[in-house]
GROMACS .gro file of C-alpha atoms in nm:
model
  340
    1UNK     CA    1  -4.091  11.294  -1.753
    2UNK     CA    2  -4.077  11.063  -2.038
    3UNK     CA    3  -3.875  10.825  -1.844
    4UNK     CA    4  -4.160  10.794  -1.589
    5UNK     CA    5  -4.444  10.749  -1.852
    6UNK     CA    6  -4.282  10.491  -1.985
    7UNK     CA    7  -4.224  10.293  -1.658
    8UNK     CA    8  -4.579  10.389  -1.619
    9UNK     CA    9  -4.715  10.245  -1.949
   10UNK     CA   10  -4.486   9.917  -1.805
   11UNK     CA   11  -4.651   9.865  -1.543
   12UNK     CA   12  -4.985   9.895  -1.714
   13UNK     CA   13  -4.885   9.634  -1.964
   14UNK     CA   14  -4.773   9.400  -1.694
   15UNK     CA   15  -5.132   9.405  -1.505
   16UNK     CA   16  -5.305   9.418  -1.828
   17UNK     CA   17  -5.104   9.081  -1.885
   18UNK     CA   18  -5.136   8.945  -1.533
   19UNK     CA   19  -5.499   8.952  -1.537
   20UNK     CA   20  -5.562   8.852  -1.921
   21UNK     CA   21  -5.361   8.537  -1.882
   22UNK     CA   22  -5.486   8.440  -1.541
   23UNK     CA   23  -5.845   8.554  -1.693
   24UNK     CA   24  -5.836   8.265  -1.945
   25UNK     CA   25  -5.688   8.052  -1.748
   26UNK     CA   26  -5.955   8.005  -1.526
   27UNK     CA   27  -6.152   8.052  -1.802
   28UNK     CA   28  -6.060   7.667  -1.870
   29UNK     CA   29  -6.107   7.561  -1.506
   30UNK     CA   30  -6.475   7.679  -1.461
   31UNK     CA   31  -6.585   7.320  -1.341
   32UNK     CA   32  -6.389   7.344  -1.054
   33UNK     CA   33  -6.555   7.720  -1.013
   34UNK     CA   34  -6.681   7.659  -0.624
   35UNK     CA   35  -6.343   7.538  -0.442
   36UNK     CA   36  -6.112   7.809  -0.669
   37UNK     CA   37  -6.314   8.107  -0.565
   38UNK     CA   38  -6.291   8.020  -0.195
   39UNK     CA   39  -5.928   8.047  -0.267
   40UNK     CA   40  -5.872   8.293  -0.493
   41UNK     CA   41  -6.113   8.515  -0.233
   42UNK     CA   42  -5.866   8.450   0.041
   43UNK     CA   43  -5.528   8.558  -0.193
   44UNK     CA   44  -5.741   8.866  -0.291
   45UNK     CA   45  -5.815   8.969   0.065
   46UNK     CA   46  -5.483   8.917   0.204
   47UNK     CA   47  -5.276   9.070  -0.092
   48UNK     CA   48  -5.549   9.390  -0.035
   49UNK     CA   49  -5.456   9.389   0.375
   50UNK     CA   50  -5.076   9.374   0.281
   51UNK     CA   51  -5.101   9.660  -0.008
   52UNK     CA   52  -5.285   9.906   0.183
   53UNK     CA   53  -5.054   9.847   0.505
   54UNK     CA   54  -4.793   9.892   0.288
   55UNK     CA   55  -4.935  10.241   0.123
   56UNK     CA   56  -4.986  10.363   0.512
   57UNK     CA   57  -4.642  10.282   0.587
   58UNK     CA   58  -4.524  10.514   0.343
   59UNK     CA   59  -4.758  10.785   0.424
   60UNK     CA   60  -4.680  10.720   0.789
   61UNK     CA   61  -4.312  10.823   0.732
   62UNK     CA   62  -4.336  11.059   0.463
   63UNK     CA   63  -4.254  11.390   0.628
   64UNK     CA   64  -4.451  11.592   0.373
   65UNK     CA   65  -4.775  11.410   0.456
   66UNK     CA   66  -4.702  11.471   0.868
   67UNK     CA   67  -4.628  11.836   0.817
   68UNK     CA   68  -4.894  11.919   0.603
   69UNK     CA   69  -5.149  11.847   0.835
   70UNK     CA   70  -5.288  12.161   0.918
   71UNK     CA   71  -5.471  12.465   0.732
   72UNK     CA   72  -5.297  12.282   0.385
   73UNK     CA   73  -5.481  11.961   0.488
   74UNK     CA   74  -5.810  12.131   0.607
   75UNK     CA   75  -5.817  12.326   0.228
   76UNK     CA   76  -5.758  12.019   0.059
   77UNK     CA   77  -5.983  11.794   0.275
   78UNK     CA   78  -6.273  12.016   0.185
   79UNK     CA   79  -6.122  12.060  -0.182
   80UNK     CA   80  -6.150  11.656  -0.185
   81UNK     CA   81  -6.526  11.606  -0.021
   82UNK     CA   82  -6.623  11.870  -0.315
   83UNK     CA   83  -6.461  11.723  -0.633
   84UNK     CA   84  -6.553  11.379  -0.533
   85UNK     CA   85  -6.897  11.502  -0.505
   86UNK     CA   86  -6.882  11.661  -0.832
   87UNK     CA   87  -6.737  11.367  -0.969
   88UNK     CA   88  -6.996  11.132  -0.859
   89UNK     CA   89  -7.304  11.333  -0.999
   90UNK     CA   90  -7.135  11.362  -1.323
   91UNK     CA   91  -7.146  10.976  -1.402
   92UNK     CA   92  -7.465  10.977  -1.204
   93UNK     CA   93  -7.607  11.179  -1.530
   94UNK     CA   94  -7.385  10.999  -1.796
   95UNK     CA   95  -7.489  10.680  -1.612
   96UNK     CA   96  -7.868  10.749  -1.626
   97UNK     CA   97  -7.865  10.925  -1.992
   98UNK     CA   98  -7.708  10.571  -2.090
   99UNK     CA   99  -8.024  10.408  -1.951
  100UNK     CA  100  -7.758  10.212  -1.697
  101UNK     CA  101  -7.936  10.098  -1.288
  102UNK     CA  102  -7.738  10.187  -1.004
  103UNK     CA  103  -7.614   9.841  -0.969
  104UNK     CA  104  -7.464   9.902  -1.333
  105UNK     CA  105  -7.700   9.689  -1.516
  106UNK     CA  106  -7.854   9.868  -1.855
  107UNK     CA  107  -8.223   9.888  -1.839
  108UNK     CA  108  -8.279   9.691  -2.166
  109UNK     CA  109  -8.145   9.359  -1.969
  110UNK     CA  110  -8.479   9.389  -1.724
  111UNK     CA  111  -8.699   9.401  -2.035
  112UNK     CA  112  -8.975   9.120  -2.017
  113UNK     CA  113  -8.989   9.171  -1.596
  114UNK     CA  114  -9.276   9.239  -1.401
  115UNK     CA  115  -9.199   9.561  -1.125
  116UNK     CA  116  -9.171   9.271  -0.867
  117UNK     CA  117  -8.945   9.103  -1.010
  118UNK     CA  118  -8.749   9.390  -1.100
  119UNK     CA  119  -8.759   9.529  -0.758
  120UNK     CA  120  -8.681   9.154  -0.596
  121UNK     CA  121  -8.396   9.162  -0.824
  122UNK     CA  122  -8.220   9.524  -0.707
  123UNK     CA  123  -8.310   9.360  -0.309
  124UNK     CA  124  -8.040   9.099  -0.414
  125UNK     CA  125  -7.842   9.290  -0.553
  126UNK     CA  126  -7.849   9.558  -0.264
  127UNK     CA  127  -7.837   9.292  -0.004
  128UNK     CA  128  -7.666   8.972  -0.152
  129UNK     CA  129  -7.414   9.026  -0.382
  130UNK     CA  130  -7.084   9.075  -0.246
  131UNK     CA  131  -7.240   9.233   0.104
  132UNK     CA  132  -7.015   9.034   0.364
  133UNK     CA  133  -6.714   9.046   0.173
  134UNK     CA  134  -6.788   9.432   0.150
  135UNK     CA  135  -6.798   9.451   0.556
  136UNK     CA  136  -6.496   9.240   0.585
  137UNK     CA  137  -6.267   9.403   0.308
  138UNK     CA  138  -6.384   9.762   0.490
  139UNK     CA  139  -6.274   9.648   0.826
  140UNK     CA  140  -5.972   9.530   0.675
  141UNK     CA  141  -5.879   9.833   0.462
  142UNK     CA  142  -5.924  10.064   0.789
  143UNK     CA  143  -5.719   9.857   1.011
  144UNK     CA  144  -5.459   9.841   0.735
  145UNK     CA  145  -5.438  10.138   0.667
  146UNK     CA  146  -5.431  10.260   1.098
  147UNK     CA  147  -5.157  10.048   1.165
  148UNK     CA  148  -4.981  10.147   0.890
  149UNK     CA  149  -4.988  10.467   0.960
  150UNK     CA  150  -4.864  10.423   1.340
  151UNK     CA  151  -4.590  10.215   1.225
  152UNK     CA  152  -4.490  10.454   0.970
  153UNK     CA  153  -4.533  10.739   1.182
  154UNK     CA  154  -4.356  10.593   1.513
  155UNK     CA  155  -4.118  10.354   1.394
  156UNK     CA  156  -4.053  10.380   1.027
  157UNK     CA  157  -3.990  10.761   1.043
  158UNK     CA  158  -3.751  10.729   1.363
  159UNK     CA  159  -3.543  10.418   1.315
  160UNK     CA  160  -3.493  10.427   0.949
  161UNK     CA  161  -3.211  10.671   0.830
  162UNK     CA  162  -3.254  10.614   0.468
  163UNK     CA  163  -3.633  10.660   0.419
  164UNK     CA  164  -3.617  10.737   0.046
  165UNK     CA  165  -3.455  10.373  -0.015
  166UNK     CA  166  -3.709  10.200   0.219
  167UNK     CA  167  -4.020  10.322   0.055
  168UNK     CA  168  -3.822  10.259  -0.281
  169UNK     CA  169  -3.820   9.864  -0.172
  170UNK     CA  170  -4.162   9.925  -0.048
  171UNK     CA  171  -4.258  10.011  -0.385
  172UNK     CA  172  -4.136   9.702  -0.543
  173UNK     CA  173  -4.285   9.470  -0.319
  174UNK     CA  174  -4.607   9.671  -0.383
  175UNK     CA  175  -4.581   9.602  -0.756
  176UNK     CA  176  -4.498   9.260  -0.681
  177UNK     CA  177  -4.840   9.297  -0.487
  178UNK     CA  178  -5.025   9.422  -0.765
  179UNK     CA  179  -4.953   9.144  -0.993
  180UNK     CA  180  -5.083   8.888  -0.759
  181UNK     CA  181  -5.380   9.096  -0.655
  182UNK     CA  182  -5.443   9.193  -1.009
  183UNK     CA  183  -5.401   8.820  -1.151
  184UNK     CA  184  -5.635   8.675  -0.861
  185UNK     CA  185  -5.911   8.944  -0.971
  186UNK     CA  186  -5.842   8.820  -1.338
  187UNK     CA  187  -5.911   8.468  -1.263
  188UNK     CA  188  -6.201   8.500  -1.031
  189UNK     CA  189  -6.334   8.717  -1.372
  190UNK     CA  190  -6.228   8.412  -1.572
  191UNK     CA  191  -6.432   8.192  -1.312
  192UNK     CA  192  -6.729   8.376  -1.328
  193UNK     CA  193  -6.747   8.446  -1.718
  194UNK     CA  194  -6.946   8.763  -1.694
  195UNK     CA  195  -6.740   9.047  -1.787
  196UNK     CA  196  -6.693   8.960  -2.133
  197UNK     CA  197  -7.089   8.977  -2.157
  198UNK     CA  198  -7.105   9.263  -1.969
  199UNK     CA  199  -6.830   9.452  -2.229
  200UNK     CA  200  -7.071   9.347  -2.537
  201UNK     CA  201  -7.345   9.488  -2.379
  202UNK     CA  202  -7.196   9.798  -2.302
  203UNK     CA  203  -6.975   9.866  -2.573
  204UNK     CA  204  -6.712  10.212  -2.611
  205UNK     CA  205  -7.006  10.327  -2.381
  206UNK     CA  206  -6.805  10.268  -2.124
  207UNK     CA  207  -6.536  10.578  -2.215
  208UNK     CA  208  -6.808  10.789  -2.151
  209UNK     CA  209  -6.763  10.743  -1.764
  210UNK     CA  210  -6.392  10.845  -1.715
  211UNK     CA  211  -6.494  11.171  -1.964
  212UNK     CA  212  -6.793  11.272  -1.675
  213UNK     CA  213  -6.525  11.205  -1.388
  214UNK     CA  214  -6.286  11.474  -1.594
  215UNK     CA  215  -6.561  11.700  -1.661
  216UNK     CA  216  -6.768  11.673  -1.330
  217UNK     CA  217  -6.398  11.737  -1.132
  218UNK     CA  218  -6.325  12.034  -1.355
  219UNK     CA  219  -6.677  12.214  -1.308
  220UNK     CA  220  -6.630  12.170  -0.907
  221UNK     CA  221  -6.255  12.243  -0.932
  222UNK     CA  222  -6.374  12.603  -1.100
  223UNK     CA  223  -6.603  12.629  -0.781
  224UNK     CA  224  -6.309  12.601  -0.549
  225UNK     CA  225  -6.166  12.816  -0.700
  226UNK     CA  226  -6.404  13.089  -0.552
  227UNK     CA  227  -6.374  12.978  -0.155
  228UNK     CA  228  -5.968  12.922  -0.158
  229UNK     CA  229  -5.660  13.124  -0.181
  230UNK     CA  230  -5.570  12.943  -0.533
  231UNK     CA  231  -5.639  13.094  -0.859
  232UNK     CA  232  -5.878  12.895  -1.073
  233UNK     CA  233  -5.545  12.719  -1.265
  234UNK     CA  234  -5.421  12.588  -0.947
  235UNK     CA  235  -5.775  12.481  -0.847
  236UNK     CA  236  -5.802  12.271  -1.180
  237UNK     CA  237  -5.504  12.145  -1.164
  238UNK     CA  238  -5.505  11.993  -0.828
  239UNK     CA  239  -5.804  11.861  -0.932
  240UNK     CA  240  -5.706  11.666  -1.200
  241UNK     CA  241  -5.440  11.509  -1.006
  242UNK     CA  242  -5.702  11.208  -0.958
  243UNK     CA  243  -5.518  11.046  -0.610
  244UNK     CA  244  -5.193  11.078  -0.833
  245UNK     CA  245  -4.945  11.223  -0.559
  246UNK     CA  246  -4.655  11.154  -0.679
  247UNK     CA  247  -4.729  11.333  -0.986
  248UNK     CA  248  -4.921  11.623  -0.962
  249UNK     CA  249  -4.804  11.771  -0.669
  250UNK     CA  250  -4.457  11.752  -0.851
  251UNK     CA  251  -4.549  11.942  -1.162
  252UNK     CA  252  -4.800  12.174  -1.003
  253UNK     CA  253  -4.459  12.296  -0.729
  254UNK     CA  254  -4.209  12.268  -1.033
  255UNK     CA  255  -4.402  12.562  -1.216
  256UNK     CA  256  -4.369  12.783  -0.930
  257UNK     CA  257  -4.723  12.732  -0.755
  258UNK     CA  258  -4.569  12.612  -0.385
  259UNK     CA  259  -4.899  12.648  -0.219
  260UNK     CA  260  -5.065  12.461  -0.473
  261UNK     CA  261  -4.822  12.192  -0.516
  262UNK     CA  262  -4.930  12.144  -0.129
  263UNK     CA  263  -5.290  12.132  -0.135
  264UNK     CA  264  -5.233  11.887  -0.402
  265UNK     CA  265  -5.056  11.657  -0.201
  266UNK     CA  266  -5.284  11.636   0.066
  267UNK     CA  267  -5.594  11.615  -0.151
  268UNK     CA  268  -5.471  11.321  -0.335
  269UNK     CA  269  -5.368  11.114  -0.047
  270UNK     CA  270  -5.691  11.174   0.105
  271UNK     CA  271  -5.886  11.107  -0.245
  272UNK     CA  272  -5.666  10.778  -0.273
  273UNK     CA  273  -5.722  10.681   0.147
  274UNK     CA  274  -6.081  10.799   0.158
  275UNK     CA  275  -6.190  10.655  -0.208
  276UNK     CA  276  -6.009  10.337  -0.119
  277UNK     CA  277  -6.218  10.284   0.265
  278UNK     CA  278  -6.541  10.444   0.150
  279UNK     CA  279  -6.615  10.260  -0.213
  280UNK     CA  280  -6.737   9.928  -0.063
  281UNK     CA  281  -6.948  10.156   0.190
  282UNK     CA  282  -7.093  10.401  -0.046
  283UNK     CA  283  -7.184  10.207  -0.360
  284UNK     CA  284  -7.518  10.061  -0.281
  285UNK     CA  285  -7.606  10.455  -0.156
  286UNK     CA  286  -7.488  10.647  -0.467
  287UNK     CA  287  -7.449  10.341  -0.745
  288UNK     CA  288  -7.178  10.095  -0.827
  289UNK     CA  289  -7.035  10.283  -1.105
  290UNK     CA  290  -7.021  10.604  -0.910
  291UNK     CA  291  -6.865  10.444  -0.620
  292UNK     CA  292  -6.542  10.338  -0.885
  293UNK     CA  293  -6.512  10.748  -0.955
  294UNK     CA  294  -6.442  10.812  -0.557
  295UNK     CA  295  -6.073  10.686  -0.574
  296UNK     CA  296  -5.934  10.805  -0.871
  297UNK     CA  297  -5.615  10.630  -1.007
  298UNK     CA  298  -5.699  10.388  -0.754
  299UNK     CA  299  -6.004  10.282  -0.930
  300UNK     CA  300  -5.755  10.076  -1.170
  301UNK     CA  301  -5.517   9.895  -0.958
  302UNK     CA  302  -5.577   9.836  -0.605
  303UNK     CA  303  -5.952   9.969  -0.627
  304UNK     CA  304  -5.993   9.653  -0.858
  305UNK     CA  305  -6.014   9.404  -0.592
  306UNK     CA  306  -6.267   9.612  -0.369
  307UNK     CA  307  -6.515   9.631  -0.656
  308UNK     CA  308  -6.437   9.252  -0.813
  309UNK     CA  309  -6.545   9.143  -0.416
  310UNK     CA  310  -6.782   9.403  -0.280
  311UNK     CA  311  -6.999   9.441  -0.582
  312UNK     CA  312  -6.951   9.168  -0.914
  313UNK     CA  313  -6.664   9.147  -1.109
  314UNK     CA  314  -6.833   9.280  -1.410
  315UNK     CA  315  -6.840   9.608  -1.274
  316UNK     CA  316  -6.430   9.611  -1.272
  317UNK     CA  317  -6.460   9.692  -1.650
  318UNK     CA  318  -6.610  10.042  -1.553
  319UNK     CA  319  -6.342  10.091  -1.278
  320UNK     CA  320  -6.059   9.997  -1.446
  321UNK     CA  321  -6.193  10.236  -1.727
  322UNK     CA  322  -6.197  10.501  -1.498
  323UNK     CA  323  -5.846  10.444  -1.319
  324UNK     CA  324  -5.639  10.370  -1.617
  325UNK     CA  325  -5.789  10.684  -1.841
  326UNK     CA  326  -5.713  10.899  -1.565
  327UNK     CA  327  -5.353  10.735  -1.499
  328UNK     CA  328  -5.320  10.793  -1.866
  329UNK     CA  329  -5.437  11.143  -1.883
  330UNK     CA  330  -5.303  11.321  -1.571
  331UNK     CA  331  -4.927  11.407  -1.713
  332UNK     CA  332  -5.156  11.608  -2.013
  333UNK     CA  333  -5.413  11.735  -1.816
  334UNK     CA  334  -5.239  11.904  -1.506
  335UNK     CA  335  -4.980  12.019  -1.716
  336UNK     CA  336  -5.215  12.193  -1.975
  337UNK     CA  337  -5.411  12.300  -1.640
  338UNK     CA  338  -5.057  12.464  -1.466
  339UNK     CA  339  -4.948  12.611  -1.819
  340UNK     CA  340  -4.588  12.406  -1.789
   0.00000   0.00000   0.00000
């Protein structure tokens, strides 16, 4: 275990340095801000399409995934729709007792506007900002993720007689894929020069998000508990896996809870899948900061680019907040949750 958190903390210092450095360099090369984001929108796009092909791949030929398919995968679909839910009011009410818009804006900024201009500028917002490149990076997420899945499924799963070792080279080029998906959202940030504002303005108030995710998932975990075969432990505990399934569903089997460690699996590849497609679409319905809850760990890696593009890069700051306090906190949290 400590082996794997530290490969984990890692790879969290390697984004955190891909996007700082490529952050400041474009900080320097804001003149040229029109022709470098026409670019850096087309690396972010494809290195998205090649990630999430990648991740259906590996869900395409995982075994586990295929055979868990049936009453496991109906418990832990409806497990997923219910936490998420859970999730999403939670920040809905930190987000609203913060005085922070659904576009994550706090109120204070629209101080001095009339109504009209206030409602003229939530129109834009709603119907401008980042609304083509949200169709297009849907589309492309769901046909990513499709033929992934067939080729996993029907080729991958067949012809490949050491799976294990694929999907371990899979992994690498993933990472590899991270960096350069993670640097291009860092330098479109560095183009743009909002986030920094946006982190002044909203201070350690942003902690307060991932904390309403935890508690909001553990309130409708409890609930669970009440319409499944799983005691209220195991119900917590898959909860706070957070899309982590190579984790939780791990720890939850190795302390003897087989059943559990099942659900678990299939609820975080469908909170991971589902969060992934459905952020661009949901976010102008239920808010831009409750839209970065929906995919859990996600939300601070490959969730980055979705928000950076769909909605404005200063919203990544909530959304990486989320993903990496959950990445962080999962190993603690299931494992106080199991009793390990």
């Amino acid at each position: 275990m400590s082996k794997n958190r530290r490969n984990f903390m890692a790879y969290v210092l390697l984004y955190l340095t891909c996007m700082i450095i490529c952050y400041f360099v474009a900080s320097k090369l804001r003149n040229h801000r029109e022709i470098l984001s026409k670019i850096i929108n087309v690396v972010t796009l494809a290195s998205v399409f090649m990630l999430v092909l990648m991740m259906g791949m590996r869900m395409g030929s995982n075994e586990e995934i295929i055979a868990s398919l049936g009453t496991i995968g109906l418990q832990a679909f409806i497990f997923t729709i219910v936490v998420v839910i859970g999730g999403v009011f939670s920040v809905m009410a930190a987000r609203k007792l913060l005085g922070i818009d659904k576009f994550g804006r706090l109120k204070a900024q629209a101080k001095g506007q009339t109504n009209d201009e206030i409602a003229e500028s939530e129109a834009e917002a709603d119907t401008e900002e980042g609304g083509g490149s949200a169709a297009l990076m849907t589309w492309l997420i769901i046909i990513a993720v499709v033929l992934g899945l067939l080729f996993g499924y029907f080729y991958l799963r067949v012809n490949v007689a050491d799976i294990d070792g694929f999907n371990d080279k899979v992994g690498n080029v993933m990472t590899l894929g991270l960096c350069i998906m993670i640097g291009s959202i860092g330098f479109d940030m560095g183009l743009s020069g909002t986030v920094i504002a946006q982190v002044k303005h909203i201070g350690f108030r942003v902690l307060i998000f991932p904390a309403a995710v935890i508690v909001g998932t553990a309130v409708s975990s409890v609930i669970m508990s009440f319409f499944l075969p799983l005691s209220v432990r195991e119900c917590i505990a898959i909860g706070f896996g957070f899309g982590w399934y190579t984790f939780a569903p791990v720890a939850i089997s190795s302390a003897g809870h087989v059943m559990a460690g099942a659900v678990s699996f299939m609820h975080n590849v469908f909170r991971e899948t589902f969060g992934i497609i459905l952020l661009p679409i949901l976010a102008k319905k239920i808010g831009y900061i409750e839209a970065c809850s929906l995919p859990g760990v996600a939300a601070g890696d490959m969730g980055l680019s979705l928000v950076e593009k769909a909605l404005r890069p200063d919203i990544v700051v909530y959304s990486f907040a989320i993903g990496m306090s959950e990445s962080i906190l999962i190993p603690l949290l299931v494992t106080l949750a199991i009793g390990v």
